[in-house]
C-alpha cells in the first residue's frame, strides 16, 4: 500500500481529530514505524488517529503514540531530522500520555547500545541493551532476534496492572530491550534465555511496550484501549 493510501485511510491530514471529539490522538511518523497496522488497530477501537511528522501537532495532541522499527540510532536520527526530539520531550513534561511501541519504547530511555552508543529521549532512565544469547548447551534457548509470542510476567505493584494480565501473550520482534534503572518503572517482564527482560515500562503518563500490541490480538487491543482512555498527567 502506498503512502497516499495510508494517509487516506488513517487521517494523516494535520486537521483530523479522533472520532467522538475526545481530543487529538497523534501517531508520530518519523519514517521508522509500521503506521498501517497501528492505525488499523486504533480505528478498530473507535478512534481516528492523526498520522503526522509535524512538531506542532505534538503540542496539540491529547495522546501520542510513538511506534518504531529498525535500529535505535537510525530511529533517533529520524526524529532529529524532523525536529521531533524537543517537542516529544516537551509533551512528556506537560503530562501528555505517550505510548512507545517496540523501538519507540526503546527511544524513551536515556541511551541505546545498538551499533554503538546513542542518546535517547531520556524520558525514562535506562539503557537499551542486547538480549542475552542462548547457552550452547541449552536446547530450549531462544534465538536472537526474538520473534514470536511470549507470555508476560506482570508486576503486582507496577502501573498498568489490571490491564496487562499474567496470562497475556504478546507478539515480539526484537534483539534489544529497555533495561530501566529503576525497578519501579517495570510493569511486566518476559523470560528470555534465563533472564527476566523488561517488556512493559511506565513512569507517570509515559508508557513503553517492547511488544507490538497492534499485532497481539485481544490482549494488545485491551492495552491500546486503556491508553486511549488515559487522562493527561495520569
GROMACS .gro file of N, CA and C in nm, residues 70-164:
model
  285
   70UNK      N    1   1.339  -0.103   1.342
   70UNK     CA    2   1.476  -0.079   1.298
   70UNK      C    3   1.571  -0.059   1.413
   71UNK      N    4   1.683   0.010   1.386
   71UNK     CA    5   1.789   0.028   1.484
   71UNK      C    6   1.770   0.157   1.563
   72UNK      N    7   1.814   0.156   1.688
   72UNK     CA    8   1.798   0.268   1.780
   72UNK      C    9   1.856   0.397   1.723
   73UNK      N   10   1.983   0.394   1.681
   73UNK     CA   11   2.048   0.516   1.633
   73UNK      C   12   1.982   0.573   1.510
   74UNK      N   13   1.942   0.486   1.419
   74UNK     CA   14   1.874   0.532   1.297
   74UNK      C   15   1.739   0.594   1.330
   75UNK      N   16   1.668   0.536   1.427
   75UNK     CA   17   1.539   0.591   1.466
   75UNK      C   18   1.554   0.729   1.530
   76UNK      N   19   1.655   0.746   1.615
   76UNK     CA   20   1.679   0.879   1.674
   76UNK      C   21   1.715   0.979   1.565
   77UNK      N   22   1.788   0.935   1.464
   77UNK     CA   23   1.822   1.025   1.352
   77UNK      C   24   1.695   1.069   1.281
   78UNK      N   25   1.599   0.978   1.265
   78UNK     CA   26   1.472   1.014   1.202
   78UNK      C   27   1.397   1.120   1.281
   79UNK      N   28   1.401   1.110   1.414
   79UNK     CA   29   1.337   1.212   1.498
   79UNK      C   30   1.407   1.347   1.484
   80UNK      N   31   1.540   1.345   1.486
   80UNK     CA   32   1.615   1.471   1.477
   80UNK      C   33   1.593   1.538   1.342
   81UNK      N   34   1.592   1.459   1.235
   81UNK     CA   35   1.574   1.516   1.101
   81UNK      C   36   1.441   1.590   1.089
   82UNK      N   37   1.342   1.546   1.162
   82UNK     CA   38   1.208   1.607   1.153
   82UNK      C   39   1.180   1.706   1.266
   83UNK      N   40   1.281   1.732   1.348
   83UNK     CA   41   1.264   1.827   1.457
   83UNK      C   42   1.166   1.782   1.563
   84UNK      N   43   1.163   1.651   1.592
   84UNK     CA   44   1.063   1.597   1.683
   84UNK      C   45   1.115   1.568   1.823
   85UNK      N   46   1.246   1.577   1.844
   85UNK     CA   47   1.302   1.540   1.975
   85UNK      C   48   1.253   1.633   2.085
   86UNK      N   49   1.275   1.763   2.069
   86UNK     CA   50   1.233   1.858   2.172
   86UNK      C   51   1.081   1.861   2.191
   87UNK      N   52   1.000   1.857   2.083
   87UNK     CA   53   0.855   1.852   2.104
   87UNK      C   54   0.808   1.728   2.181
   88UNK      N   55   0.871   1.613   2.158
   88UNK     CA   56   0.834   1.494   2.235
   88UNK      C   57   0.869   1.512   2.382
   89UNK      N   58   0.986   1.567   2.409
   89UNK     CA   59   1.025   1.592   2.549
   89UNK      C   60   0.932   1.693   2.614
   90UNK      N   61   0.893   1.795   2.540
   90UNK     CA   62   0.802   1.896   2.595
   90UNK      C   63   0.665   1.836   2.624
   91UNK      N   64   0.617   1.750   2.535
   91UNK     CA   65   0.488   1.684   2.558
   91UNK      C   66   0.493   1.598   2.683
   92UNK      N   67   0.605   1.529   2.702
   92UNK     CA   68   0.621   1.446   2.822
   92UNK      C   69   0.619   1.532   2.948
   93UNK      N   70   0.690   1.644   2.945
   93UNK     CA   71   0.692   1.734   3.061
   93UNK      C   72   0.553   1.790   3.091
   94UNK      N   73   0.474   1.810   2.987
   94UNK     CA   74   0.339   1.864   3.004
   94UNK      C   75   0.239   1.759   3.055
   95UNK      N   76   0.282   1.634   3.064
   95UNK     CA   77   0.194   1.528   3.112
   95UNK      C   78   0.109   1.464   3.006
   96UNK      N   79   0.138   1.491   2.878
   96UNK     CA   80   0.063   1.426   2.771
   96UNK      C   81   0.091   1.276   2.772
   97UNK      N   82  -0.010   1.190   2.775
   97UNK     CA   83   0.015   1.047   2.770
   97UNK      C   84   0.088   1.008   2.641
   98UNK      N   85   0.196   0.933   2.656
   98UNK     CA   86   0.278   0.888   2.544
   98UNK      C   87   0.293   0.737   2.553
   99UNK      N   88   0.268   0.669   2.442
   99UNK     CA   89   0.286   0.524   2.433
   99UNK      C   90   0.392   0.495   2.329
  100UNK      N   91   0.507   0.442   2.372
  100UNK     CA   92   0.612   0.399   2.282
  100UNK      C   93   0.600   0.251   2.253
  101UNK      N   94   0.610   0.212   2.127
  101UNK     CA   95   0.593   0.073   2.085
  101UNK      C   96   0.720   0.025   2.016
  102UNK      N   97   0.772  -0.090   2.059
  102UNK     CA   98   0.891  -0.153   2.002
  102UNK      C   99   1.009  -0.056   2.009
  103UNK      N  100   1.065  -0.013   1.897
  103UNK     CA  101   1.176   0.083   1.902
  103UNK      C  102   1.130   0.215   1.963
  104UNK      N  103   1.004   0.251   1.946
  104UNK     CA  104   0.951   0.369   2.012
  104UNK      C  105   0.962   0.358   2.163
  105UNK      N  106   0.940   0.240   2.218
  105UNK     CA  107   0.961   0.215   2.361
  105UNK      C  108   1.107   0.234   2.397
  106UNK      N  109   1.196   0.181   2.316
  106UNK     CA  110   1.339   0.191   2.345
  106UNK      C  111   1.387   0.336   2.346
  107UNK      N  112   1.336   0.417   2.254
  107UNK     CA  113   1.381   0.555   2.244
  107UNK      C  114   1.340   0.639   2.364
  108UNK      N  115   1.247   0.590   2.445
  108UNK     CA  116   1.209   0.661   2.566
  108UNK      C  117   1.323   0.665   2.668
  109UNK      N  118   1.419   0.573   2.656
  109UNK     CA  119   1.525   0.560   2.754
  109UNK      C  120   1.639   0.659   2.729
  110UNK      N  121   1.736   0.658   2.821
  110UNK     CA  122   1.847   0.754   2.818
  110UNK      C  123   1.940   0.729   2.701
  111UNK      N  124   1.968   0.602   2.674
  111UNK     CA  125   2.068   0.569   2.572
  111UNK      C  126   2.040   0.430   2.516
  112UNK      N  127   2.101   0.402   2.400
  112UNK     CA  128   2.091   0.270   2.340
  112UNK      C  129   2.227   0.223   2.293
  113UNK      N  130   2.251   0.092   2.298
  113UNK     CA  131   2.382   0.035   2.266
  113UNK      C  132   2.386  -0.036   2.131
  114UNK      N  133   2.283  -0.022   2.051
  114UNK     CA  134   2.278  -0.093   1.923
  114UNK      C  135   2.365  -0.022   1.820
  115UNK      N  136   2.466  -0.091   1.767
  115UNK     CA  137   2.560  -0.033   1.670
  115UNK      C  138   2.625   0.094   1.726
  116UNK      N  139   2.678   0.084   1.847
  116UNK     CA  140   2.740   0.199   1.912
  116UNK      C  141   2.648   0.259   2.015
  117UNK      N  142   2.700   0.357   2.090
  117UNK     CA  143   2.622   0.421   2.195
  117UNK      C  144   2.552   0.544   2.140
  118UNK      N  145   2.420   0.552   2.161
  118UNK     CA  146   2.341   0.662   2.106
  118UNK      C  147   2.254   0.723   2.215
  119UNK      N  148   2.235   0.854   2.210
  119UNK     CA  149   2.149   0.924   2.303
  119UNK      C  150   2.003   0.899   2.269
  120UNK      N  151   1.921   0.872   2.372
  120UNK     CA  152   1.777   0.859   2.354
  120UNK      C  153   1.705   0.983   2.403
  121UNK      N  154   1.574   0.972   2.419
  121UNK     CA  155   1.494   1.085   2.465
  121UNK      C  156   1.511   1.111   2.614
  122UNK      N  157   1.554   1.012   2.689
  122UNK     CA  158   1.580   1.024   2.833
  122UNK      C  159   1.453   1.063   2.910
  123UNK      N  160   1.341   1.005   2.872
  123UNK     CA  161   1.216   1.026   2.945
  123UNK      C  162   1.202   0.925   3.059
  124UNK      N  163   1.267   0.810   3.045
  124UNK     CA  164   1.277   0.709   3.150
  124UNK      C  165   1.424   0.668   3.157
  125UNK      N  166   1.481   0.672   3.276
  125UNK     CA  167   1.624   0.646   3.290
  125UNK      C  168   1.656   0.498   3.264
  126UNK      N  169   1.755   0.474   3.177
  126UNK     CA  170   1.795   0.337   3.150
  126UNK      C  171   1.872   0.325   3.019
  127UNK      N  172   1.912   0.202   2.988
  127UNK     CA  173   1.992   0.172   2.870
  127UNK      C  174   1.926   0.060   2.791
  128UNK      N  175   1.918   0.077   2.661
  128UNK     CA  176   1.867  -0.028   2.573
  128UNK      C  177   1.984  -0.121   2.538
  129UNK      N  178   1.976  -0.246   2.583
  129UNK     CA  179   2.086  -0.341   2.570
  129UNK      C  180   2.040  -0.465   2.494
  130UNK      N  181   2.138  -0.536   2.439
  130UNK     CA  182   2.108  -0.656   2.360
  130UNK      C  183   2.055  -0.767   2.450
  131UNK      N  184   1.963  -0.844   2.397
  131UNK     CA  185   1.912  -0.961   2.467
  131UNK      C  186   2.022  -1.064   2.485
  132UNK      N  187   2.017  -1.142   2.594
  132UNK     CA  188   2.119  -1.246   2.614
  132UNK      C  189   2.107  -1.356   2.510
  133UNK      N  190   2.221  -1.403   2.461
  133UNK     CA  191   2.221  -1.515   2.367
  133UNK      C  192   2.196  -1.645   2.442
  134UNK      N  193   2.144  -1.747   2.374
  134UNK     CA  194   2.121  -1.876   2.440
  134UNK      C  195   2.253  -1.945   2.472
  135UNK      N  196   2.254  -2.022   2.579
  135UNK     CA  197   2.370  -2.103   2.613
  135UNK      C  198   2.386  -2.216   2.511
  136UNK      N  199   2.510  -2.251   2.482
  136UNK     CA  200   2.536  -2.353   2.380
  136UNK      C  201   2.474  -2.487   2.417
  137UNK      N  202   2.464  -2.515   2.549
  137UNK     CA  203   2.411  -2.645   2.593
  137UNK      C  204   2.263  -2.640   2.627
  138UNK      N  205   2.195  -2.532   2.588
  138UNK     CA  206   2.052  -2.518   2.617
  138UNK      C  207   1.971  -2.543   2.491
  139UNK      N  208   1.910  -2.662   2.480
  139UNK     CA  209   1.834  -2.693   2.357
  139UNK      C  210   1.708  -2.608   2.343
  140UNK      N  211   1.662  -2.548   2.454
  140UNK     CA  212   1.540  -2.468   2.450
  140UNK      C  213   1.568  -2.318   2.444
  141UNK      N  214   1.694  -2.282   2.424
  141UNK     CA  215   1.729  -2.141   2.420
  141UNK      C  216   1.664  -2.069   2.302
  142UNK      N  217   1.632  -1.943   2.325
  142UNK     CA  218   1.567  -1.862   2.221
  142UNK      C  219   1.670  -1.798   2.130
  143UNK      N  220   1.649  -1.809   2.002
  143UNK     CA  221   1.736  -1.740   1.908
  143UNK      C  222   1.711  -1.589   1.914
  144UNK      N  223   1.819  -1.516   1.889
  144UNK     CA  224   1.810  -1.370   1.883
  144UNK      C  225   1.832  -1.328   1.738
  145UNK      N  226   1.744  -1.248   1.676
  145UNK     CA  227   1.632  -1.176   1.737
  145UNK      C  228   1.520  -1.267   1.788
  146UNK      N  229   1.454  -1.218   1.891
  146UNK     CA  230   1.339  -1.286   1.948
  146UNK      C  231   1.216  -1.250   1.865
  147UNK      N  232   1.164  -1.348   1.795
  147UNK     CA  233   1.048  -1.326   1.709
  147UNK      C  234   0.939  -1.426   1.747
  148UNK      N  235   0.822  -1.375   1.779
  148UNK     CA  236   0.710  -1.463   1.810
  148UNK      C  237   0.638  -1.423   1.938
  149UNK      N  238   0.555  -1.515   1.986
  149UNK     CA  239   0.468  -1.489   2.101
  149UNK      C  240   0.534  -1.532   2.230
  150UNK      N  241   0.521  -1.447   2.333
  150UNK     CA  242   0.573  -1.480   2.466
  150UNK      C  243   0.475  -1.433   2.573
  151UNK      N  244   0.472  -1.507   2.686
  151UNK     CA  245   0.384  -1.466   2.796
  151UNK      C  246   0.446  -1.353   2.878
  152UNK      N  247   0.362  -1.279   2.948
  152UNK     CA  248   0.408  -1.170   3.033
  152UNK      C  249   0.408  -1.213   3.179
  153UNK      N  250   0.506  -1.163   3.254
  153UNK     CA  251   0.508  -1.172   3.399
  153UNK      C  252   0.479  -1.031   3.451
  154UNK      N  253   0.358  -1.008   3.497
  154UNK     CA  254   0.313  -0.874   3.534
  154UNK      C  255   0.352  -0.843   3.678
  155UNK      N  256   0.409  -0.725   3.700
  155UNK     CA  257   0.446  -0.681   3.835
  155UNK      C  258   0.322  -0.632   3.909
  156UNK      N  259   0.299  -0.685   4.028
  156UNK     CA  260   0.177  -0.652   4.102
  156UNK      C  261   0.171  -0.504   4.140
  157UNK      N  262   0.285  -0.443   4.173
  157UNK     CA  263   0.285  -0.305   4.220
  157UNK      C  264   0.305  -0.204   4.108
  158UNK      N  265   0.314  -0.252   3.985
  158UNK     CA  266   0.350  -0.164   3.874
  158UNK      C  267   0.227  -0.098   3.813
  159UNK      N  268   0.248   0.015   3.743
  159UNK     CA  269   0.138   0.074   3.666
  159UNK      C  270   0.088  -0.026   3.561
  160UNK      N  271  -0.031  -0.006   3.516
  160UNK     CA  272  -0.094  -0.085   3.411
  160UNK      C  273  -0.147  -0.219   3.460
  161UNK      N  274  -0.128  -0.250   3.593
  161UNK     CA  275  -0.189  -0.371   3.646
  161UNK      C  276  -0.340  -0.358   3.634
  162UNK      N  277  -0.406  -0.466   3.600
  162UNK     CA  278  -0.549  -0.461   3.572
  162UNK      C  279  -0.575  -0.447   3.424
  163UNK      N  280  -0.473  -0.410   3.350
  163UNK     CA  281  -0.481  -0.403   3.204
  163UNK      C  282  -0.399  -0.518   3.147
  164UNK      N  283  -0.271  -0.524   3.183
  164UNK     CA  284  -0.189  -0.640   3.148
  164UNK      C  285  -0.223  -0.753   3.244
   0.00000   0.00000   0.00000
